[in-house]
Coordinates of C-alpha atoms and ligand atoms in Angstrom, one line a residue:
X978 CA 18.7 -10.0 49.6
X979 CA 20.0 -7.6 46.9
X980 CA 22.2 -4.1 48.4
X981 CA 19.3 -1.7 46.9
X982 CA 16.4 -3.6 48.6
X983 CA 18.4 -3.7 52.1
X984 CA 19.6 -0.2 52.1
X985 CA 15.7 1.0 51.7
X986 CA 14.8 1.9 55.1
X987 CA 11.3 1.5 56.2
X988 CA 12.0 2.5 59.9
X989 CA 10.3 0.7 62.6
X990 CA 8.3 -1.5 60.7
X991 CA 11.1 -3.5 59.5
X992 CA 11.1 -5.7 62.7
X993 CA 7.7 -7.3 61.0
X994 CA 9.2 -8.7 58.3
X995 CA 10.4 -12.2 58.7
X996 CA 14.2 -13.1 57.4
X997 CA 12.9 -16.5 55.6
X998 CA 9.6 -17.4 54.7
X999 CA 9.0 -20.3 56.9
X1000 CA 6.8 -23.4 57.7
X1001 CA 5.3 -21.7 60.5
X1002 CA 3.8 -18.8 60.9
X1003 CA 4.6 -15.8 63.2
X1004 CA 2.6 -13.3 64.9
X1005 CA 4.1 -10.6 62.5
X1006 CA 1.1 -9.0 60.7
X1007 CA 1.3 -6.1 58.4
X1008 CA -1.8 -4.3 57.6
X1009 CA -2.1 -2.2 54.2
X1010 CA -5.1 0.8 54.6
X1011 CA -6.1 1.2 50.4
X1012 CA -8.4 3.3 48.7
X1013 CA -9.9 1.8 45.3
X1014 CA -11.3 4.5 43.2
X1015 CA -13.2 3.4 40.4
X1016 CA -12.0 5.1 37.3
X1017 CA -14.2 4.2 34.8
X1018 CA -17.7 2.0 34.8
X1019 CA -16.9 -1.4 36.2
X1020 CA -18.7 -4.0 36.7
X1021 CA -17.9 -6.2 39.5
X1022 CA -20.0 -9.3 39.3
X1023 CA -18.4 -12.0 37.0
X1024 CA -22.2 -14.1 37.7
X1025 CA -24.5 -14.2 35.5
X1026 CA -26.7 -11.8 37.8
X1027 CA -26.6 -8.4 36.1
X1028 CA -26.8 -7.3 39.9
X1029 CA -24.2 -5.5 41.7
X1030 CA -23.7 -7.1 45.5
X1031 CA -25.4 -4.9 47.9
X1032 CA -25.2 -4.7 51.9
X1033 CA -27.0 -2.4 54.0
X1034 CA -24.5 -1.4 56.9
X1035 CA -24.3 2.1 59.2
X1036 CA -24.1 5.0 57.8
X1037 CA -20.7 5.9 59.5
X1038 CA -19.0 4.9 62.9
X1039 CA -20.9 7.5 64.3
X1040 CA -24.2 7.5 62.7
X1041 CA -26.1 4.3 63.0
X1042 CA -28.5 4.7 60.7
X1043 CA -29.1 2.3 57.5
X1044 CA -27.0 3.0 54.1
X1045 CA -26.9 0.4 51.5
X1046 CA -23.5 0.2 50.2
X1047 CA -22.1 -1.8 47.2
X1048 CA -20.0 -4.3 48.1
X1049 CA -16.5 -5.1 46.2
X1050 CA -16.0 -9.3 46.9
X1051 CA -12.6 -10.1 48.5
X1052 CA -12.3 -13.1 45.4
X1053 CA -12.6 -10.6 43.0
X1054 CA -9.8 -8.1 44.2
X1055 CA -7.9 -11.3 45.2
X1056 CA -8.3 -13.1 41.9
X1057 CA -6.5 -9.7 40.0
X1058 CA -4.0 -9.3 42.1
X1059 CA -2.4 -12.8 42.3
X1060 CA -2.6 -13.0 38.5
X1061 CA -0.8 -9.2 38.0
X1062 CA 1.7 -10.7 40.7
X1063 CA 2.6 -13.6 38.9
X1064 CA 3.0 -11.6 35.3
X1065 CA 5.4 -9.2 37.2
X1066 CA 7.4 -11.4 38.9
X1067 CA 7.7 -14.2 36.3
X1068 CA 9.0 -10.5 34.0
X1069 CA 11.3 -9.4 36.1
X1070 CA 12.6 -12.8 36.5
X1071 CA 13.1 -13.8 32.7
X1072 CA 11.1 -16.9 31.7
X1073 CA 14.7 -18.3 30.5
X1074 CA 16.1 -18.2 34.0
X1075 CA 12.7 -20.6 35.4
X1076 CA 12.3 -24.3 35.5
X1077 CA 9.1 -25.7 33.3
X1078 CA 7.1 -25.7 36.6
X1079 CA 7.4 -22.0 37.2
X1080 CA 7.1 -21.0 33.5
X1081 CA 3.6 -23.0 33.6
X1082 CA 2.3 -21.7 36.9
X1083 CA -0.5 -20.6 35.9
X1084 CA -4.4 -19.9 38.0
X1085 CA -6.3 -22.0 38.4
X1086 CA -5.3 -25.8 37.8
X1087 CA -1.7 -25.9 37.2
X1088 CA 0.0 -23.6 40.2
X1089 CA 3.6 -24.5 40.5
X1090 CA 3.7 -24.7 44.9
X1091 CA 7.6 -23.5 44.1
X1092 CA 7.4 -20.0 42.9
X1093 CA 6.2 -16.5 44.5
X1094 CA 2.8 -16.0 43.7
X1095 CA 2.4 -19.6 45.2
X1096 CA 4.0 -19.4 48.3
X1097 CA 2.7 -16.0 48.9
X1098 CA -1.6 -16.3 48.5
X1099 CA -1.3 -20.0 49.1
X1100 CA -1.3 -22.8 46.1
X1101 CA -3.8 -26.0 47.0
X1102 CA -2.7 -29.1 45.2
X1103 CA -4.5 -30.3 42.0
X1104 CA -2.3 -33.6 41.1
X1105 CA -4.0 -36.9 43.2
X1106 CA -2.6 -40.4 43.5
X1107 CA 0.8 -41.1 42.1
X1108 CA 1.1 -42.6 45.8
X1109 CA 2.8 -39.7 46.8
X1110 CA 1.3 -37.2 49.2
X1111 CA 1.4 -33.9 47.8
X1112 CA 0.5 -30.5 50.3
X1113 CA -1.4 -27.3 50.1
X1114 CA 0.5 -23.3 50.9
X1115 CA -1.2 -22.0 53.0
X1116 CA -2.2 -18.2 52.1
X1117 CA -0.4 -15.3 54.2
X1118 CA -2.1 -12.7 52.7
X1119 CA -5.6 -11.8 53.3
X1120 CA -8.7 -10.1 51.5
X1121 CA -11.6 -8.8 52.7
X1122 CA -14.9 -7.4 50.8
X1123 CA -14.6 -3.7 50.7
X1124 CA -17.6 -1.5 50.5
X1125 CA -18.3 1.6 48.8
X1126 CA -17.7 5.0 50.8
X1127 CA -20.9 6.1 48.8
X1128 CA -24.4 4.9 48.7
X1129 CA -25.3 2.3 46.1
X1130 CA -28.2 4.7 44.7
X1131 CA -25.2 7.4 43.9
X1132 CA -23.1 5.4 42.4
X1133 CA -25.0 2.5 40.0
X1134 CA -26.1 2.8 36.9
X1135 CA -28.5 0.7 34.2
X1136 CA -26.4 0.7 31.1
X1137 CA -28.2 -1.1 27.9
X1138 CA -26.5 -3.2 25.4
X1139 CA -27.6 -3.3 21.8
X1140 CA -27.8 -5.9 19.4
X1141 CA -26.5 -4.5 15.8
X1142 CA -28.5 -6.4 13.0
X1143 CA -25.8 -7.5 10.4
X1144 CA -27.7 -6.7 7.2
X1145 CA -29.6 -3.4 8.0
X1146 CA -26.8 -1.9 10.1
X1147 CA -29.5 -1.0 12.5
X1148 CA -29.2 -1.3 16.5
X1149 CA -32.4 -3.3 17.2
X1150 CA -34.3 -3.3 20.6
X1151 CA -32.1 -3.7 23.7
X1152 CA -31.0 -7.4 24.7
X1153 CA -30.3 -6.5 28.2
X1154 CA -28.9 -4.0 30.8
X1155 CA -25.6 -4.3 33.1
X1156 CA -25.4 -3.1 36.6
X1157 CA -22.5 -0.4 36.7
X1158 CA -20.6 1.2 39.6
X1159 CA -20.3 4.7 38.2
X1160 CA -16.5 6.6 38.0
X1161 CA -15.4 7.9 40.9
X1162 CA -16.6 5.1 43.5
X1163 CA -14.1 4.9 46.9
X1164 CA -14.1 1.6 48.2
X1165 CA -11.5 2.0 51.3
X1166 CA -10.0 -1.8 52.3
X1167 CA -7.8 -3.1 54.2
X1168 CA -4.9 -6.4 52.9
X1169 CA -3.2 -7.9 55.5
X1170 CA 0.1 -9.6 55.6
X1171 CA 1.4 -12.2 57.9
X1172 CA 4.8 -13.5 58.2
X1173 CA 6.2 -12.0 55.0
X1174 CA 10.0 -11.1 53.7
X1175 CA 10.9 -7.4 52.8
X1176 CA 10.6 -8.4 49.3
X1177 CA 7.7 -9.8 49.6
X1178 CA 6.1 -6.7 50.6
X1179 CA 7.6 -4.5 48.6
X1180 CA 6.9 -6.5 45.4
X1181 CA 3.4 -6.9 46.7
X1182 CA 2.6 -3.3 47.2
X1183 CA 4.3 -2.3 43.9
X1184 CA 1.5 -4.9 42.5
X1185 CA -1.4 -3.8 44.2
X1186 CA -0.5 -0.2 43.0
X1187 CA 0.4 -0.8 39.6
X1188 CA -2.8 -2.9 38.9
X1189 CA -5.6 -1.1 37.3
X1190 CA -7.7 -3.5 35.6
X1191 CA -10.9 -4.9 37.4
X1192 CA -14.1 -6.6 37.4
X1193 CA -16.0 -8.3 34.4
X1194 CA -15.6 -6.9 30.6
X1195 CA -12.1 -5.4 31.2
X1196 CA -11.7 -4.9 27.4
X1197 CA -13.9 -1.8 27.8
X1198 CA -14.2 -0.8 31.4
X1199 CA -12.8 -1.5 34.7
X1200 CA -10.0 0.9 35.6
X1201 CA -9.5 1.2 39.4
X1202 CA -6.7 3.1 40.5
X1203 CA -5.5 2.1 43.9
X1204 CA -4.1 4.4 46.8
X1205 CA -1.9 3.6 49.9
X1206 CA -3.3 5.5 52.8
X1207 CA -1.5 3.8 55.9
X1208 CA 0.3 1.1 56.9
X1209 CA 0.1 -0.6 60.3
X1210 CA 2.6 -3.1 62.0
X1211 CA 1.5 -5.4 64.6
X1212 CA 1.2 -8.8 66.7
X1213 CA -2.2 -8.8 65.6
X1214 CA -5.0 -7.1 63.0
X1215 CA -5.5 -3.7 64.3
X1216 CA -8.4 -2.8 62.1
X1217 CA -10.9 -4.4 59.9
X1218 CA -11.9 -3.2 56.7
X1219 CA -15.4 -2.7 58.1
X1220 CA -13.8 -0.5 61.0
X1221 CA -12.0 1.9 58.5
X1222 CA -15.0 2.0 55.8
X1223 CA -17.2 3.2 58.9
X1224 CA -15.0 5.6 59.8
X1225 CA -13.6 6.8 56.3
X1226 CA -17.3 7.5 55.8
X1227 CA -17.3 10.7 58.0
X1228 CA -17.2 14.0 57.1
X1229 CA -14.1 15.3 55.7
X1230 CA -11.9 12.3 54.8
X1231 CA -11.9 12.4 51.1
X1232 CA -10.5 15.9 51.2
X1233 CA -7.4 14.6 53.4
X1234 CA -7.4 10.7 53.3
X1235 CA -3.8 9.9 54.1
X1236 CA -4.0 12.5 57.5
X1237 CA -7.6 11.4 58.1
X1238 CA -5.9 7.2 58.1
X1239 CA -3.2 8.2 60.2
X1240 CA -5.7 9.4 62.7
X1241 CA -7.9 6.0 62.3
X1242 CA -5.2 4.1 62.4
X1243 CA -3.9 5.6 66.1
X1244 CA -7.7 5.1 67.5
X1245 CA -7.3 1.9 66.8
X1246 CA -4.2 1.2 68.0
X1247 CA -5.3 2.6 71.1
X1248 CA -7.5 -1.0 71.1
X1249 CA -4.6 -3.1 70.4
X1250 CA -3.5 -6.2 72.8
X1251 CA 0.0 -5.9 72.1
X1252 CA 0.3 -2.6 72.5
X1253 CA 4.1 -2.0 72.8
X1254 CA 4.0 -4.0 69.0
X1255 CA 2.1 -1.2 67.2
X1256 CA 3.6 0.5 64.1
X1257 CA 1.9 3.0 62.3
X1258 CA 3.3 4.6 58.8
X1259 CA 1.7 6.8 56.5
X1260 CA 0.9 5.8 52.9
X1261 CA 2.3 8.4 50.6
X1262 CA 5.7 7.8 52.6
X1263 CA 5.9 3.9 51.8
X1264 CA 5.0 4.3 48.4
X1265 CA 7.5 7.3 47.6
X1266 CA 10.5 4.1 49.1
X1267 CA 8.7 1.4 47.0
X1268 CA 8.5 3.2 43.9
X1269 CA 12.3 3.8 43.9
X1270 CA 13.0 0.2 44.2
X1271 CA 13.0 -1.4 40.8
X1272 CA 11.7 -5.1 40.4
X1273 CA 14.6 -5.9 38.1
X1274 CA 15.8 -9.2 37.8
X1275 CA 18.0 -9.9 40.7
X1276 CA 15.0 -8.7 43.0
X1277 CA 12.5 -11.3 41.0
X1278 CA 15.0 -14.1 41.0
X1279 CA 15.7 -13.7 44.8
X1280 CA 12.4 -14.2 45.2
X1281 CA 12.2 -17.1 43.3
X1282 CA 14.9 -19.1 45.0
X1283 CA 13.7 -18.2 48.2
X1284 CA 10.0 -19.9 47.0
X1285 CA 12.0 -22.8 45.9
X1286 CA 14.1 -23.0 49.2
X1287 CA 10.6 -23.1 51.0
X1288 CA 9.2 -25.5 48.6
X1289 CA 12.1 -27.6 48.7
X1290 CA 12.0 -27.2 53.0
X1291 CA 8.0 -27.9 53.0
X1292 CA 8.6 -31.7 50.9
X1293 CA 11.2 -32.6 53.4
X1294 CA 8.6 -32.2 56.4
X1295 CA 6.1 -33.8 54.0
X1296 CA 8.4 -37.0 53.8
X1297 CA 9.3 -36.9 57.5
X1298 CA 5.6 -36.7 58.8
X1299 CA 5.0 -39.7 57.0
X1300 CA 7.6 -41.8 58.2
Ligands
LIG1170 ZN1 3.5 -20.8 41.2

């Protein structure tokens, strides 16, 4: 690990991070508390439905009555952010500095199983035969569908597209519609981590909160801006995202969101099984540390040889379980 990334101090919650990532997993979870704020009309259905996904849920964790909310898929967030992973790291790293396999990981059909992105949101094997066994990653970093703080009829919107005739210049009758989520949305989530390195969440995190670009059409809309509310240590998940979007939904938390987490996040530790193994940290705090750690080249290469270390450690247990 490089001096800069070592002499970064995130307190108590260092004693969830793992040294090495390893075969096994540990109880360490790490639970990020996010805010996704639409910035612009996006459209988060890649189908060929023009619908957005709907759910009708309780209005708040203490009002039971029915509010449709729009749902944001956990593929969808978890599709973006393993691709803006991979750009950063493979960056940072210098394409020169990689072997073929890791220059060509790419989604879905040719992931590399040796370099971060794989070893961090899993890699399943594509290549058959060859009479050689060949293993999945298993994921250690987990999405869930977030749900809009609003109600779907505040924040959708119809928008028409036109056909433009050619000849006459002239926008003929509409050919369809798109469902929107309007600017402004809140979809509060929850990621968790399990059994990752200090690199790993740092590089992560400055991933999640560098990425912007969502949803179908990104050419021309999509922008979600992403916001770290709280983070949460523990042996186990301390909150779902269903939880915190229940309770985010009460009066008074969009004012103060990052006060208003810290107070969700202690109520919930309060529930915890392992309760001398709760950490709780505030957002704004871990993301003033991780911006001033850059993901130079030393940082990305680490990263990569501790992928390869783990690859390398993973086809030795491959071989022996056969024999
Ligand atoms: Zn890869």
């Amino acid at each position: 690990m490089n001096e800069l990334i070592d002499s970064v101090d995130f307190g108590e919650l260092e004693r969830f991070f793992v040294d090495n990532i390893g075969l096994y997993r540990t109880a360490n979870t790490i639970q990020l508390l996010l805010l996704r704020q639409t910035h612009d009309y996006t459209i988060f259905r890649t189908e060929e439905t023009r619908e957005l996904n709907v759910v009708t849920l309780p209005s708040s964790s203490t009002d039971p009555s029915p509010m449709i909310r729009v749902a944001m898929l956990a593929s969808k967030q978890k599709a973006v952010e393993s691709r803006h992973f991979l750009t950063l790291v493979r960056t940072a790293a210098g394409e020169e500095n990689l072997d073929e396999k890791q220059r060509e990981c790419s989604l879905k059909d040719a992931l590399c199983q040796r370099c971060p992105r794989c070893v961090l949101f899993g890699a399943v094997s594509t290549e058959r035969g060859r009479g050689q066994e060949r293993w999945n990653i298993k994921h250690r970093v987990e999405y869930s569908t977030a749900y809009s703080l609003e109600p779907y009829d505040e924040i959708s919107e119809l928008i028409t597209f036109n056909a433009v005739d050619s000849v006459s210049q002239s926008t003929g009758q509409a050919l369809g519609y798109t469902e929107n989520v309007s600017p402004l949305a809140n979809f509060p989530t929850v990621i968790t981590l399990n059994s990752v390195t200090k690199e790993e969440f740092i590089a992560f995190l400055k991933c999640v909160l560098s990425c912007k670009s969502y949803g179908a059409e990104t050419r021309v809309k999509g922008d979600v801006v992403n916001h770290l509310l709280g983070v949460v240590g523990g042996y186990e998940e301390i909150i779902t995202p269903l939880e915190f979007c229940l309770e985010a939904t009460n009066e008074g938390f969009l004012e103060n969101p990052v006060d208003r987490t810290l107070e969700i996040m202690r109520k919930f530790s309060d529930y915890a099984m392992f309760q001398d193994n709760v950490v709780i940290m505030r957002g704004d705090e871990i993301t003033e540390k991780v911006k001033e750690i850059p993901l130079d080249s030393s940082f990305a290469l680490s990263m990569y040889k501790e992928a390869e270390k783990f690859a390398d450690g993973l086809a030795e247990y491959g071989k022996r379980a056969q024999r």
